[in-house]
XYZ file of C-alpha atoms in Angstrom:
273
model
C 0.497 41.362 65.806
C 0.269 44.467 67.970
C -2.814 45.839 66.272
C -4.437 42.317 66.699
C -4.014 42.537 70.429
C -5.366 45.318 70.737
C -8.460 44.657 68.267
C -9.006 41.100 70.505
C -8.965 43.298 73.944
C -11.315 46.104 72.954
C -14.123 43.681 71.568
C -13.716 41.428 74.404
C -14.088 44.413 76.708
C -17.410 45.273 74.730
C -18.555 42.228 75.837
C -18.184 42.228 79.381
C -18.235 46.157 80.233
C -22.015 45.328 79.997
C -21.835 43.541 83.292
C -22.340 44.901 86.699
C -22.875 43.146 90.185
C -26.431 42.958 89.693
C -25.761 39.558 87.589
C -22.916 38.530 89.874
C -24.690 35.328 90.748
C -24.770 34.115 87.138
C -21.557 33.308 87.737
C -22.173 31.062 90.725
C -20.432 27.929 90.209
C -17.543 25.391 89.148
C -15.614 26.584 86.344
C -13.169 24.469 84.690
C -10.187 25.802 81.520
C -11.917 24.942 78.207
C -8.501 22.859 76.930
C -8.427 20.998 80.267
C -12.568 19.878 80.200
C -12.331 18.949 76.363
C -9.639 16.753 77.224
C -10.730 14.926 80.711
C -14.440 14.853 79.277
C -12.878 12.545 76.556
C -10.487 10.456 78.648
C -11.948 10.304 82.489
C -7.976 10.620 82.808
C -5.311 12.387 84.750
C -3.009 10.546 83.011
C -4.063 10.822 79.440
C -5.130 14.039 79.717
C -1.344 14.983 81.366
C -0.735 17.508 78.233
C -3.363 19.544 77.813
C -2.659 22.525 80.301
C -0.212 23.758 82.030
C 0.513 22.184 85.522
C 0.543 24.993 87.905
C -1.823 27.466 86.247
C -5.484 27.968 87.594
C -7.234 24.797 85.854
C -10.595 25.371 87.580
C -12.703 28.296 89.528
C -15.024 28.197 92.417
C -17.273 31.433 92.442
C -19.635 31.827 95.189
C -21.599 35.281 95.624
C -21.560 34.827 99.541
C -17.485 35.197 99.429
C -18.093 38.982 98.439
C -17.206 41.067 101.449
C -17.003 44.621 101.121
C -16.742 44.694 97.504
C -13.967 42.126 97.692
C -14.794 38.794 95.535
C -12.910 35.828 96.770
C -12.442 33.108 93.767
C -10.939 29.366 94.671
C -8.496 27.756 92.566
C -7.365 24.844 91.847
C -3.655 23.643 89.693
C -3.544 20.175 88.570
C 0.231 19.680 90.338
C 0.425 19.987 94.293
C 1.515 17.032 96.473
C -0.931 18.195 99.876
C -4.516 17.219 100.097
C -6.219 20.596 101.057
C -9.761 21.678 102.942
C -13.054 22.563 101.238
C -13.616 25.492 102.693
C -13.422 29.275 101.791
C -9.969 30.985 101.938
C -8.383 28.397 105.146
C -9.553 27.105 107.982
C -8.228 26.922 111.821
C -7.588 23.769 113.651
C -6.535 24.635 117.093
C -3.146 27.068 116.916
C -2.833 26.251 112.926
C -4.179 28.053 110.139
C -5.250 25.678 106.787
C -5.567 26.955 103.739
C -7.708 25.954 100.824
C -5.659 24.826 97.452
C -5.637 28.816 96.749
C -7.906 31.620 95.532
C -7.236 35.016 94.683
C -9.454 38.305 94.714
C -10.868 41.343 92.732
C -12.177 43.975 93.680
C -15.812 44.715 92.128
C -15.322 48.135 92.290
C -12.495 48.732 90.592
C -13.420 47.468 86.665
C -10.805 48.975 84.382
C -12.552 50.740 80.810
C -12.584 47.705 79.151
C -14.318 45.691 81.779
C -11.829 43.749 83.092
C -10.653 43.436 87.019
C -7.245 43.165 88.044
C -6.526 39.715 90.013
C -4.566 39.225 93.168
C -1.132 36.909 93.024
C -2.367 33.396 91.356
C 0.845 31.441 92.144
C 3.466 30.641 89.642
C 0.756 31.967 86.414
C 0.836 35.808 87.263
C 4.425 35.453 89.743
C 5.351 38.992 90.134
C 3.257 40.371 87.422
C -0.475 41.155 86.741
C -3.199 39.286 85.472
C -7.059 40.430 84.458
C -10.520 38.349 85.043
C -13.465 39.067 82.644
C -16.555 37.668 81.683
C -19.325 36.800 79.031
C -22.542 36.129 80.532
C -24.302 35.523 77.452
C -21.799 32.934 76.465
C -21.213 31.123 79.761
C -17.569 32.090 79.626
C -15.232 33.432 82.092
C -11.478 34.236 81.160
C -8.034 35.066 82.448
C -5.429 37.120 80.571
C -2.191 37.866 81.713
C -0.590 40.577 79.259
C 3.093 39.767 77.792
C 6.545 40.889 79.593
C 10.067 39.989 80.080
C 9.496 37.342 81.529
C 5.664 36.318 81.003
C 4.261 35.521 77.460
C 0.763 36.446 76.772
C -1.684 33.883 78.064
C -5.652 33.719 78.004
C -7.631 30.955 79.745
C -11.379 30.557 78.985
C -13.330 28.312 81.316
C -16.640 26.895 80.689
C -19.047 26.288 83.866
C -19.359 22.373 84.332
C -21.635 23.284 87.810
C -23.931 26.294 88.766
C -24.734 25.807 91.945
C -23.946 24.692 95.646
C -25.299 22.423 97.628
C -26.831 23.361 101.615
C -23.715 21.428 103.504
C -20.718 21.940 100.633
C -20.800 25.927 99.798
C -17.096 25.639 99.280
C -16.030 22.817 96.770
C -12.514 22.392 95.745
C -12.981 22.751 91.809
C -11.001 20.176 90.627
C -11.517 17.762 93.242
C -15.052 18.452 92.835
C -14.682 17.928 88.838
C -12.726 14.944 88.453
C -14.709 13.307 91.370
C -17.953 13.846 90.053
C -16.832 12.459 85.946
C -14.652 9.324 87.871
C -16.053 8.238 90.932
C -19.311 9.639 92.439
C -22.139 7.089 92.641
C -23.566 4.057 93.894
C -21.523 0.399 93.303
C -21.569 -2.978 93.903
C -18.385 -3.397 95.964
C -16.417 -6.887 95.597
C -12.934 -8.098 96.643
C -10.605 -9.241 94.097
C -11.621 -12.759 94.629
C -15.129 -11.797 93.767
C -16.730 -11.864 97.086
C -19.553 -8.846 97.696
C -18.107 -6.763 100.635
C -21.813 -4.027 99.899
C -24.226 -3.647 97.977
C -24.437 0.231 97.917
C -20.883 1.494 98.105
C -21.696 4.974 97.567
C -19.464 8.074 96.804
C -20.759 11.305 97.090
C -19.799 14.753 95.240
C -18.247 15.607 98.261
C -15.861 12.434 98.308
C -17.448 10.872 101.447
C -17.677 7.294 101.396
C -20.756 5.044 102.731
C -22.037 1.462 102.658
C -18.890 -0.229 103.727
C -18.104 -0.185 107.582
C -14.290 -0.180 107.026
C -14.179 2.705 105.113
C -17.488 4.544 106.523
C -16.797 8.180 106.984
C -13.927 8.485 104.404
C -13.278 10.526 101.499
C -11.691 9.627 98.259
C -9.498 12.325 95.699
C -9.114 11.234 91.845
C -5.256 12.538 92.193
C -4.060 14.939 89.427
C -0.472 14.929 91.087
C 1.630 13.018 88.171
C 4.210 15.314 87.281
C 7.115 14.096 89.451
C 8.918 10.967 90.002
C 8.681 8.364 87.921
C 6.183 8.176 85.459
C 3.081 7.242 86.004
C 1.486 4.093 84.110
C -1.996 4.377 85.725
C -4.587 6.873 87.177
C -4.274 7.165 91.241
C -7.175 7.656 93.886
C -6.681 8.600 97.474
C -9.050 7.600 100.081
C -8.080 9.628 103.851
C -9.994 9.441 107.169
C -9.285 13.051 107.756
C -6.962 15.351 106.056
C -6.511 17.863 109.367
C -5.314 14.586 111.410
C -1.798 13.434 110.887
C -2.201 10.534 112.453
C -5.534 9.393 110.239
C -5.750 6.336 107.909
C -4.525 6.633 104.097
C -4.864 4.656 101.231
C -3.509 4.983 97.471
C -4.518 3.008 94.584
C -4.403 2.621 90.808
C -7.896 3.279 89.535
C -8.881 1.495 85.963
C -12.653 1.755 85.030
C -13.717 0.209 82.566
C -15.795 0.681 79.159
C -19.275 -0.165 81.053
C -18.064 2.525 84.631
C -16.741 -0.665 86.355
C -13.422 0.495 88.235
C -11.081 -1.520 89.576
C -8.591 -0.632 92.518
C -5.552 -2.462 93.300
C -2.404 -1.292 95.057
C 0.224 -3.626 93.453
C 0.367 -5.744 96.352
């Protein structure tokens, strides 16, 4: 077993010692773990796909080129369990005396690439906790991956995400990676919007990428989450959307509801009122 770990890191490091920062941008983009995107690409569900990773490690990646400052590469990411709503933005934002922080990110330095072409990570929350974990990548197959190496108290763990977006737009440089995932394969687009009597309340209810909401004066302005938070409490029989004025205001509207969509992309909300 030994002698296979050690096989597995030297090709791998082959692979990537290749790299340099001249190709940096090729890894512009939304990244999301392989086990995680075979499973939601098949379901559309939090829900059903509840088991395929693990909860509070780093399920997707935002890379942008622009968050390199002084040789320091600033990566967003997102875990599939956390009970706040959190700004798009890179590394936190300040509202008055109060500093808000994206979902999380962690850094490596691009100078410092070990002999095998991997970079040491910053603290990624609960996956790495007082330990050390390594970011590397394959250009030529589209794949980044995380390894954390075994201890006492830390078995050996790789993740390998596949890119699901490569770019950003103008006015949204910052996505959250999973919001911007699972809102993009659930909810972005253009409906018809009815009550449940039936009655047309718009014709072109539209979502965007970035979750805002237009085409409907009482929710005009507004921006919907598909909610991955189903690990506590009771459990959960049905997917869950949240649609928020404004997550920096306390005091702002909030909505919850069961999401079902249907066979044909129909989705129906209802809060079991």
């Amino acid at each position: 077993m030994y002698r296979i770990q050690i096989l597995f890191l030297i090709v791998f490091g082959a692979n990537v010692s290749a790299q340099n920062n001249n190709n940096l941008e090729q890894l512009n983009g939304i990244w999301i773990a392989e086990d995680y995107y075979n499973a939601f690409e098949k379901t559309n569900s939090a829900l059903k796909s509840k088991k395929a990773f693990g909860f509070n490690d780093p399920v997707a990646l935002r890379i942008n080129t622009s968050d390199i400052k002084e040789g320091i590469l600033s990566i967003g990411y997102s875990v599939l369990h956390d009970h706040l709503l959190h700004p798009e933005v890179s590394e936190y934002i300040l509202k008055g005396t109060y500093t808000i922080r994206e979902q999380d990110n962690f850094k490596i330095n691009l100078k410092a690439k070990d002999s095998l072409g991997y970079y040491k990570t910053t603290a990624i929350h609960y996956f790495n906790y007082e330990w050390v974990s390594y970011i590397a990548w394959d250009s030529t197959k589209e794949m980044i991956s995380i390894y954390k190496p075994k201890n006492a108290n830390h078995k050996e763990t790789t993740i390998n995400y596949v890119r699901f977006k490569s770019s950003f737009s103008q006015d949204y440089q910052y996505p959250n990676p999973l919001y911007t995932y699972t809102r993009s394969k659930t909810l972005v687009g253009q409906y018809t919007l009815k009550d449940h009597t039936g009655k047309v309340l718009s014709e072109a209810f539209t979502i965007e990428e970035n979750g805002l909401i237009s085409g409907f004066s009482d929710l005009e302005n507004f921006t919907i989450y598909f909610s991955t938070d189903i690990y506590c409490g009771l459990p959960a029989s049905e997917d869950v959307i949240i649609i928020v004025e404004d997550i920096l205001d306390h005091e702002s509207k909030g909505f919850l509801y069961a999401y079902v969509r249907d066979q044909y992309g129909n989705i129906s909300l209802h809060n079991g009122g």
